[in-house]
C-alpha positions as protocol buffer text, in pm:
chain_id: "A"
residue {
  index: 1
  type: MET
  ca { x: 8715 y: 14950 z: 14578 }
}
residue {
  index: 2
  type: PRO
  ca { x: 8341 y: 15016 z: 14548 }
}
residue {
  index: 3
  type: SER
  ca { x: 8109 y: 14735 z: 14656 }
}
residue {
  index: 4
  type: THR
  ca { x: 7828 y: 14573 z: 14461 }
}
residue {
  index: 5
  type: LYS
  ca { x: 7542 y: 14398 z: 14645 }
}
residue {
  index: 6
  type: CYS
  ca { x: 7457 y: 14052 z: 14509 }
}
residue {
  index: 7
  type: GLY
  ca { x: 7217 y: 13800 z: 14667 }
}
residue {
  index: 8
  type: SER
  ca { x: 7115 y: 13772 z: 15034 }
}
residue {
  index: 9
  type: GLY
  ca { x: 7297 y: 14094 z: 15124 }
}
residue {
  index: 10
  type: SER
  ca { x: 7638 y: 13949 z: 15039 }
}
residue {
  index: 11
  type: THR
  ca { x: 7900 y: 14188 z: 14904 }
}
residue {
  index: 12
  type: LEU
  ca { x: 8123 y: 14147 z: 14602 }
}
residue {
  index: 13
  type: ARG
  ca { x: 8415 y: 14382 z: 14558 }
}
residue {
  index: 14
  type: SER
  ca { x: 8376 y: 14516 z: 14203 }
}
residue {
  index: 15
  type: ALA
  ca { x: 8645 y: 14698 z: 14013 }
}
residue {
  index: 16
  type: ALA
  ca { x: 8428 y: 14777 z: 13711 }
}
residue {
  index: 17
  type: THR
  ca { x: 8534 y: 15141 z: 13716 }
}
residue {
  index: 18
  type: THR
  ca { x: 8904 y: 15075 z: 13785 }
}
residue {
  index: 19
  type: SER
  ca { x: 9192 y: 14978 z: 13558 }
}
residue {
  index: 20
  type: GLY
  ca { x: 9191 y: 14626 z: 13700 }
}
residue {
  index: 21
  type: GLY
  ca { x: 8868 y: 14539 z: 13528 }
}
residue {
  index: 22
  type: ALA
  ca { x: 8678 y: 14212 z: 13586 }
}
residue {
  index: 23
  type: GLY
  ca { x: 8989 y: 14044 z: 13722 }
}
residue {
  index: 24
  type: CYS
  ca { x: 8967 y: 14259 z: 14037 }
}
residue {
  index: 25
  type: CYS
  ca { x: 8620 y: 14125 z: 14127 }
}
residue {
  index: 26
  type: ALA
  ca { x: 8648 y: 13892 z: 14427 }
}
residue {
  index: 27
  type: GLY
  ca { x: 8392 y: 13700 z: 14630 }
}
residue {
  index: 28
  type: HIS
  ca { x: 8379 y: 13639 z: 15002 }
}
residue {
  index: 29
  type: LEU
  ca { x: 8495 y: 13282 z: 14974 }
}
residue {
  index: 30
  type: GLU
  ca { x: 8805 y: 13393 z: 14785 }
}
residue {
  index: 31
  type: THR
  ca { x: 8910 y: 13668 z: 15026 }
}
residue {
  index: 32
  type: SER
  ca { x: 8748 y: 13618 z: 15369 }
}
residue {
  index: 33
  type: VAL
  ca { x: 8957 y: 13490 z: 15660 }
}
residue {
  index: 34
  type: GLU
  ca { x: 8632 y: 13423 z: 15857 }
}
residue {
  index: 35
  type: GLY
  ca { x: 8510 y: 13169 z: 15603 }
}
residue {
  index: 36
  type: LYS
  ca { x: 8225 y: 13375 z: 15458 }
}
residue {
  index: 37
  type: VAL
  ca { x: 8044 y: 13220 z: 15163 }
}
residue {
  index: 38
  type: ASP
  ca { x: 7977 y: 13360 z: 14824 }
}
residue {
  index: 39
  type: PRO
  ca { x: 7617 y: 13419 z: 14695 }
}
residue {
  index: 40
  type: ARG
  ca { x: 7474 y: 13100 z: 14561 }
}
residue {
  index: 41
  type: GLY
  ca { x: 7162 y: 12957 z: 14399 }
}
residue {
  index: 42
  type: ARG
  ca { x: 6960 y: 13027 z: 14088 }
}
residue {
  index: 43
  type: VAL
  ca { x: 6947 y: 13378 z: 13948 }
}
residue {
  index: 44
  type: GLU
  ca { x: 6739 y: 13529 z: 13666 }
}
residue {
  index: 45
  type: GLY
  ca { x: 6889 y: 13496 z: 13320 }
}
residue {
  index: 46
  type: TYR
  ca { x: 6901 y: 13754 z: 13044 }
}
residue {
  index: 47
  type: GLY
  ca { x: 6930 y: 13759 z: 12667 }
}
residue {
  index: 48
  type: SER
  ca { x: 6911 y: 13396 z: 12548 }
}
residue {
  index: 49
  type: ARG
  ca { x: 7045 y: 13270 z: 12884 }
}
residue {
  index: 50
  type: GLY
  ca { x: 6779 y: 13128 z: 13113 }
}
residue {
  index: 51
  type: PRO
  ca { x: 6806 y: 13105 z: 13492 }
}
residue {
  index: 52
  type: PHE
  ca { x: 7149 y: 12993 z: 13602 }
}
residue {
  index: 53
  type: SER
  ca { x: 7348 y: 12935 z: 13922 }
}
residue {
  index: 54
  type: PHE
  ca { x: 7573 y: 13214 z: 14037 }
}
residue {
  index: 55
  type: THR
  ca { x: 7943 y: 13157 z: 14030 }
}
residue {
  index: 56
  type: MET
  ca { x: 8232 y: 13406 z: 14064 }
}
residue {
  index: 57
  type: ALA
  ca { x: 8377 y: 13285 z: 13728 }
}
residue {
  index: 58
  type: GLN
  ca { x: 8050 y: 13367 z: 13556 }
}
residue {
  index: 59
  type: PHE
  ca { x: 8024 y: 13700 z: 13738 }
}
residue {
  index: 60
  type: ARG
  ca { x: 8372 y: 13804 z: 13622 }
}
residue {
  index: 61
  type: ALA
  ca { x: 8294 y: 13693 z: 13267 }
}
residue {
  index: 62
  type: ASP
  ca { x: 7974 y: 13906 z: 13275 }
}
residue {
  index: 63
  type: VAL
  ca { x: 8163 y: 14206 z: 13414 }
}
residue {
  index: 64
  type: ALA
  ca { x: 8428 y: 14169 z: 13142 }
}
residue {
  index: 65
  type: ASP
  ca { x: 8152 y: 14154 z: 12881 }
}
residue {
  index: 66
  type: ARG
  ca { x: 7991 y: 14465 z: 13024 }
}
residue {
  index: 67
  type: LEU
  ca { x: 8318 y: 14657 z: 13023 }
}
residue {
  index: 68
  type: ALA
  ca { x: 8387 y: 14566 z: 12661 }
}
residue {
  index: 69
  type: HIS
  ca { x: 8076 y: 14755 z: 12543 }
}
residue {
  index: 70
  type: PRO
  ca { x: 7956 y: 15116 z: 12563 }
}
residue {
  index: 71
  type: ALA
  ca { x: 7728 y: 15227 z: 12848 }
}
residue {
  index: 72
  type: SER
  ca { x: 7420 y: 15203 z: 12624 }
}
residue {
  index: 73
  type: TRP
  ca { x: 7472 y: 14833 z: 12555 }
}
residue {
  index: 74
  type: SER
  ca { x: 7253 y: 14552 z: 12688 }
}
residue {
  index: 75
  type: PRO
  ca { x: 7285 y: 14179 z: 12610 }
}
residue {
  index: 76
  type: SER
  ca { x: 7021 y: 14064 z: 12365 }
}
residue {
  index: 77
  type: ALA
  ca { x: 6901 y: 13728 z: 12245 }
}
residue {
  index: 78
  type: GLN
  ca { x: 7091 y: 13789 z: 11924 }
}
residue {
  index: 79
  type: GLU
  ca { x: 7420 y: 13873 z: 12095 }
}
residue {
  index: 80
  type: ASP
  ca { x: 7413 y: 13619 z: 12375 }
}
residue {
  index: 81
  type: ASP
  ca { x: 7435 y: 13301 z: 12167 }
}
residue {
  index: 82
  type: THR
  ca { x: 7723 y: 13128 z: 12345 }
}
residue {
  index: 83
  type: ASP
  ca { x: 7649 y: 12790 z: 12507 }
}
residue {
  index: 84
  type: MET
  ca { x: 7766 y: 12830 z: 12866 }
}
residue {
  index: 85
  type: PRO
  ca { x: 7878 y: 12530 z: 13073 }
}
residue {
  index: 86
  type: GLN
  ca { x: 7648 y: 12399 z: 13344 }
}
residue {
  index: 87
  type: TYR
  ca { x: 7775 y: 12232 z: 13651 }
}
residue {
  index: 88
  type: ALA
  ca { x: 7685 y: 11971 z: 13909 }
}
residue {
  index: 89
  type: ASN
  ca { x: 7887 y: 11909 z: 14222 }
}
residue {
  index: 90
  type: LEU
  ca { x: 7782 y: 11586 z: 14397 }
}
residue {
  index: 91
  type: GLY
  ca { x: 7919 y: 11348 z: 14655 }
}
residue {
  index: 92
  type: LEU
  ca { x: 7848 y: 11154 z: 14969 }
}
residue {
  index: 93
  type: VAL
  ca { x: 7719 y: 11288 z: 15300 }
}
residue {
  index: 94
  type: HIS
  ca { x: 7877 y: 10990 z: 15478 }
}
residue {
  index: 95
  type: PRO
  ca { x: 8103 y: 10700 z: 15379 }
}
residue {
  index: 96
  type: TYR
  ca { x: 7926 y: 10367 z: 15322 }
}
residue {
  index: 97
  type: THR
  ca { x: 8010 y: 9996 z: 15320 }
}
residue {
  index: 98
  type: LEU
  ca { x: 8050 y: 9820 z: 14987 }
}
residue {
  index: 99
  type: ALA
  ca { x: 7992 y: 9448 z: 14997 }
}
residue {
  index: 100
  type: PRO
  ca { x: 8191 y: 9220 z: 14760 }
}
residue {
  index: 101
  type: GLY
  ca { x: 8073 y: 9036 z: 14450 }
}
residue {
  index: 102
  type: ALA
  ca { x: 7797 y: 9252 z: 14297 }
}
residue {
  index: 103
  type: TRP
  ca { x: 7769 y: 9573 z: 14102 }
}
residue {
  index: 104
  type: HIS
  ca { x: 7628 y: 9860 z: 14312 }
}
residue {
  index: 105
  type: ASP
  ca { x: 7502 y: 10197 z: 14173 }
}
residue {
  index: 106
  type: VAL
  ca { x: 7635 y: 10484 z: 14378 }
}
residue {
  index: 107
  type: GLN
  ca { x: 7368 y: 10695 z: 14553 }
}
residue {
  index: 108
  type: PHE
  ca { x: 7482 y: 11058 z: 14555 }
}
residue {
  index: 109
  type: THR
  ca { x: 7358 y: 11191 z: 14889 }
}
residue {
  index: 110
  type: GLN
  ca { x: 7539 y: 11526 z: 14885 }
}
residue {
  index: 111
  type: GLU
  ca { x: 7452 y: 11798 z: 14635 }
}
residue {
  index: 112
  type: TRP
  ca { x: 7649 y: 12129 z: 14635 }
}
residue {
  index: 113
  type: THR
  ca { x: 7546 y: 12238 z: 14289 }
}
residue {
  index: 114
  type: ASP
  ca { x: 7305 y: 12103 z: 14023 }
}
residue {
  index: 115
  type: GLU
  ca { x: 7259 y: 12362 z: 13754 }
}
residue {
  index: 116
  type: THR
  ca { x: 7105 y: 12115 z: 13510 }
}
residue {
  index: 117
  type: GLY
  ca { x: 6852 y: 11987 z: 13760 }
}
residue {
  index: 118
  type: ASP
  ca { x: 6930 y: 11629 z: 13659 }
}
residue {
  index: 119
  type: HIS
  ca { x: 7005 y: 11505 z: 14011 }
}
residue {
  index: 120
  type: ALA
  ca { x: 6706 y: 11429 z: 14228 }
}
residue {
  index: 121
  type: PRO
  ca { x: 6768 y: 11422 z: 14610 }
}
residue {
  index: 122
  type: ASN
  ca { x: 6968 y: 11107 z: 14697 }
}
residue {
  index: 123
  type: SER
  ca { x: 6946 y: 10979 z: 14341 }
}
residue {
  index: 124
  type: GLU
  ca { x: 7197 y: 10766 z: 14160 }
}
residue {
  index: 125
  type: VAL
  ca { x: 7149 y: 10967 z: 13838 }
}
residue {
  index: 126
  type: PHE
  ca { x: 7390 y: 11249 z: 13775 }
}
residue {
  index: 127
  type: VAL
  ca { x: 7328 y: 11311 z: 13403 }
}
residue {
  index: 128
  type: GLU
  ca { x: 7006 y: 11304 z: 13196 }
}
residue {
  index: 129
  type: GLY
  ca { x: 6991 y: 11320 z: 12820 }
}
residue {
  index: 130
  type: PRO
  ca { x: 7006 y: 11462 z: 12569 }
}
residue {
  index: 131
  type: ALA
  ca { x: 7353 y: 11546 z: 12694 }
}
residue {
  index: 132
  type: ARG
  ca { x: 7722 y: 11566 z: 12609 }
}
residue {
  index: 133
  type: PHE
  ca { x: 7944 y: 11578 z: 12916 }
}
residue {
  index: 134
  type: THR
  ca { x: 8304 y: 11550 z: 13023 }
}
residue {
  index: 135
  type: GLY
  ca { x: 8460 y: 11536 z: 13366 }
}
residue {
  index: 136
  type: SER
  ca { x: 8615 y: 11303 z: 13622 }
}
residue {
  index: 137
  type: LEU
  ca { x: 8511 y: 11090 z: 13921 }
}
residue {
  index: 138
  type: SER
  ca { x: 8722 y: 11119 z: 14231 }
}
residue {
  index: 139
  type: LEU
  ca { x: 8729 y: 10799 z: 14442 }
}
residue {
  index: 140
  type: ARG
  ca { x: 8876 y: 10692 z: 14773 }
}
residue {
  index: 141
  type: PHE
  ca { x: 8836 y: 10346 z: 14931 }
}
residue {
  index: 142
  type: GLU
  ca { x: 8937 y: 10241 z: 15282 }
}
residue {
  index: 143
  type: ASP
  ca { x: 9008 y: 9880 z: 15394 }
}
residue {
  index: 144
  type: LEU
  ca { x: 9079 y: 9758 z: 15040 }
}
residue {
  index: 145
  type: PRO
  ca { x: 9358 y: 9502 z: 15077 }
}
residue {
  index: 146
  type: VAL
  ca { x: 9681 y: 9579 z: 14895 }
}
residue {
  index: 147
  type: GLY
  ca { x: 9663 y: 9450 z: 14540 }
}
residue {
  index: 148
  type: ASP
  ca { x: 9285 y: 9386 z: 14543 }
}
residue {
  index: 149
  type: VAL
  ca { x: 9060 y: 9573 z: 14297 }
}
residue {
  index: 150
  type: VAL
  ca { x: 8744 y: 9777 z: 14281 }
}
residue {
  index: 151
  type: GLN
  ca { x: 8598 y: 9810 z: 13931 }
}
residue {
  index: 152
  type: VAL
  ca { x: 8422 y: 10129 z: 13825 }
}
residue {
  index: 153
  type: ARG
  ca { x: 8207 y: 10193 z: 13521 }
}
residue {
  index: 154
  type: MET
  ca { x: 7927 y: 10420 z: 13394 }
}
residue {
  index: 155
  type: SER
  ca { x: 7587 y: 10263 z: 13330 }
}
residue {
  index: 156
  type: GLU
  ca { x: 7319 y: 10397 z: 13096 }
}
residue {
  index: 157
  type: TRP
  ca { x: 6954 y: 10375 z: 13188 }
}
residue {
  index: 158
  type: GLU
  ca { x: 6613 y: 10447 z: 13035 }
}
residue {
  index: 159
  type: GLY
  ca { x: 6384 y: 10499 z: 13333 }
}
residue {
  index: 160
  type: ASP
  ca { x: 6458 y: 10211 z: 13570 }
}
residue {
  index: 161
  type: GLU
  ca { x: 6575 y: 9978 z: 13291 }
}
residue {
  index: 162
  type: LEU
  ca { x: 6947 y: 9923 z: 13244 }
}
residue {
  index: 163
  type: GLN
  ca { x: 7029 y: 9972 z: 12873 }
}
residue {
  index: 164
  type: GLN
  ca { x: 7405 y: 9966 z: 12849 }
}
residue {
  index: 165
  type: VAL
  ca { x: 7727 y: 9949 z: 13049 }
}
residue {
  index: 166
  type: HIS
  ca { x: 8046 y: 10125 z: 12959 }
}
residue {
  index: 167
  type: PRO
  ca { x: 8412 y: 10036 z: 12982 }
}
residue {
  index: 168
  type: ILE
  ca { x: 8557 y: 9928 z: 13317 }
}
residue {
  index: 169
  type: HIS
  ca { x: 8822 y: 10120 z: 13512 }
}
residue {
  index: 170
  type: GLU
  ca { x: 9004 y: 9965 z: 13807 }
}
residue {
  index: 171
  type: VAL
  ca { x: 9123 y: 10111 z: 14138 }
}
residue {
  index: 172
  type: ILE
  ca { x: 9391 y: 9893 z: 14307 }
}
residue {
  index: 173
  type: GLY
  ca { x: 9445 y: 9875 z: 14684 }
}
residue {
  index: 174
  type: THR
  ca { x: 9764 y: 10032 z: 14819 }
}
residue {
  index: 175
  type: PRO
  ca { x: 9895 y: 10078 z: 15173 }
}
residue {
  index: 176
  type: GLY
  ca { x: 9718 y: 10364 z: 15342 }
}
residue {
  index: 177
  type: GLY
  ca { x: 9408 y: 10365 z: 15124 }
}
residue {
  index: 178
  type: ALA
  ca { x: 9312 y: 10337 z: 14757 }
}
residue {
  index: 179
  type: TYR
  ca { x: 9261 y: 10645 z: 14537 }
}
residue {
  index: 180
  type: GLY
  ca { x: 9145 y: 10682 z: 14177 }
}
residue {
  index: 181
  type: ILE
  ca { x: 9040 y: 10941 z: 13918 }
}
residue {
  index: 182
  type: VAL
  ca { x: 8806 y: 10799 z: 13653 }
}
residue {
  index: 183
  type: PRO
  ca { x: 8718 y: 10996 z: 13336 }
}
residue {
  index: 184
  type: LEU
  ca { x: 8351 y: 11067 z: 13274 }
}
residue {
  index: 185
  type: THR
  ca { x: 8303 y: 11156 z: 12905 }
}
residue {
  index: 186
  type: LYS
  ca { x: 8011 y: 11060 z: 12688 }
}
residue {
  index: 187
  type: ARG
  ca { x: 7712 y: 11166 z: 12478 }
}
residue {
  index: 188
  type: ILE
  ca { x: 7366 y: 11024 z: 12555 }
}
residue {
  index: 189
  type: GLY
  ca { x: 7030 y: 11063 z: 12382 }
}
residue {
  index: 190
  type: SER
  ca { x: 6695 y: 11183 z: 12501 }
}
residue {
  index: 191
  type: GLY
  ca { x: 6535 y: 10971 z: 12771 }
}
residue {
  index: 192
  type: ARG
  ca { x: 6864 y: 10818 z: 12886 }
}
residue {
  index: 193
  type: SER
  ca { x: 7047 y: 10880 z: 13211 }
}
residue {
  index: 194
  type: ILE
  ca { x: 7390 y: 10798 z: 13348 }
}
residue {
  index: 195
  type: ARG
  ca { x: 7489 y: 10643 z: 13674 }
}
residue {
  index: 196
  type: VAL
  ca { x: 7818 y: 10524 z: 13833 }
}
residue {
  index: 197
  type: ARG
  ca { x: 7850 y: 10167 z: 13958 }
}
residue {
  index: 198
  type: LEU
  ca { x: 8116 y: 9991 z: 14164 }
}
residue {
  index: 199
  type: LEU
  ca { x: 8217 y: 9622 z: 14198 }
}
residue {
  index: 200
  type: ASN
  ca { x: 8423 y: 9522 z: 14502 }
}
residue {
  index: 201
  type: GLN
  ca { x: 8633 y: 9225 z: 14391 }
}
residue {
  index: 202
  type: SER
  ca { x: 8801 y: 9191 z: 14732 }
}
residue {
  index: 203
  type: PRO
  ca { x: 8668 y: 8922 z: 14968 }
}
residue {
  index: 204
  type: PRO
  ca { x: 8602 y: 9159 z: 15262 }
}
residue {
  index: 205
  type: GLU
  ca { x: 8369 y: 9456 z: 15276 }
}
residue {
  index: 206
  type: ILE
  ca { x: 8537 y: 9792 z: 15213 }
}
residue {
  index: 207
  type: GLU
  ca { x: 8442 y: 10153 z: 15280 }
}
residue {
  index: 208
  type: VAL
  ca { x: 8360 y: 10396 z: 15002 }
}
residue {
  index: 209
  type: ALA
  ca { x: 8500 y: 10717 z: 15157 }
}
residue {
  index: 210
  type: ARG
  ca { x: 8466 y: 10940 z: 14852 }
}
residue {
  index: 211
  type: CYS
  ca { x: 8281 y: 10918 z: 14527 }
}
residue {
  index: 212
  type: ARG
  ca { x: 8239 y: 11257 z: 14359 }
}
residue {
  index: 213
  type: PRO
  ca { x: 8194 y: 11359 z: 13995 }
}
residue {
  index: 214
  type: TYR
  ca { x: 8325 y: 11690 z: 13867 }
}
residue {
  index: 215
  type: GLY
  ca { x: 8403 y: 11850 z: 13534 }
}
residue {
  index: 216
  type: ALA
  ca { x: 8252 y: 12068 z: 13263 }
}
residue {
  index: 217
  type: GLY
  ca { x: 7989 y: 12032 z: 12995 }
}
residue {
  index: 218
  type: VAL
  ca { x: 7785 y: 12217 z: 12736 }
}
residue {
  index: 219
  type: GLU
  ca { x: 7451 y: 12390 z: 12774 }
}
residue {
  index: 220
  type: GLY
  ca { x: 7165 y: 12146 z: 12783 }
}
residue {
  index: 221
  type: GLU
  ca { x: 7416 y: 11888 z: 12876 }
}
residue {
  index: 222
  type: LEU
  ca { x: 7596 y: 11826 z: 13197 }
}
residue {
  index: 223
  type: SER
  ca { x: 7901 y: 11869 z: 13392 }
}
residue {
  index: 224
  type: CYS
  ca { x: 8018 y: 11859 z: 13745 }
}
residue {
  index: 225
  type: GLY
  ca { x: 8235 y: 12109 z: 13925 }
}
residue {
  index: 226
  type: SER
  ca { x: 8434 y: 12225 z: 14223 }
}
residue {
  index: 227
  type: PRO
  ca { x: 8698 y: 11957 z: 14285 }
}
residue {
  index: 228
  type: GLU
  ca { x: 8830 y: 12156 z: 14581 }
}
residue {
  index: 229
  type: ARG
  ca { x: 8543 y: 12040 z: 14800 }
}
residue {
  index: 230
  type: THR
  ca { x: 8568 y: 11712 z: 14996 }
}
residue {
  index: 231
  type: CYS
  ca { x: 8295 y: 11462 z: 15081 }
}
């Protein structure tokens, strides 16, 4: 297949001129046995789409759009009116200890992707309004005694002032560790932001081994992606 250069000299195999169409486009990460990475980072937008982060899914969608039009076609502000999802992929660089008896806002120290720009380095905030978002929070706790509980909830802030807390979810200790998937779905107004907080209801300290949001949202609003990655 012919090759198309994209970002930092990386190569994408493009089948734009073959019968396979956009589905035959593959990135390094999807095909390399040496563990090569795909192009990443912000790229210049076009039409009504501003700068966005490169992904293979978006690349294939753009190739398919290109192939669906004649050679003279170019996307314009009038034609490109679809709200595209934006993604954030956050987590923890290292596990940390969670003491019992008090709510603790999770500090997301790892950032793989932040297309919305809502997450400052090492910040607790993962969404800023105005936003409508949906996704999940993947959790893993170590040393949580069997039957004991860690409570999880979203909290809504305006600046540094807590404005509202949202319904509680519970992760229960089991032999070999405790795992949970918590839904993250909400709409927030301008000036508000969302954090995740945990309450260890077990007497001993426990280890937060994973706390990672992921999902999908609407333009101007947030989401979080790439559940295949681990903290």
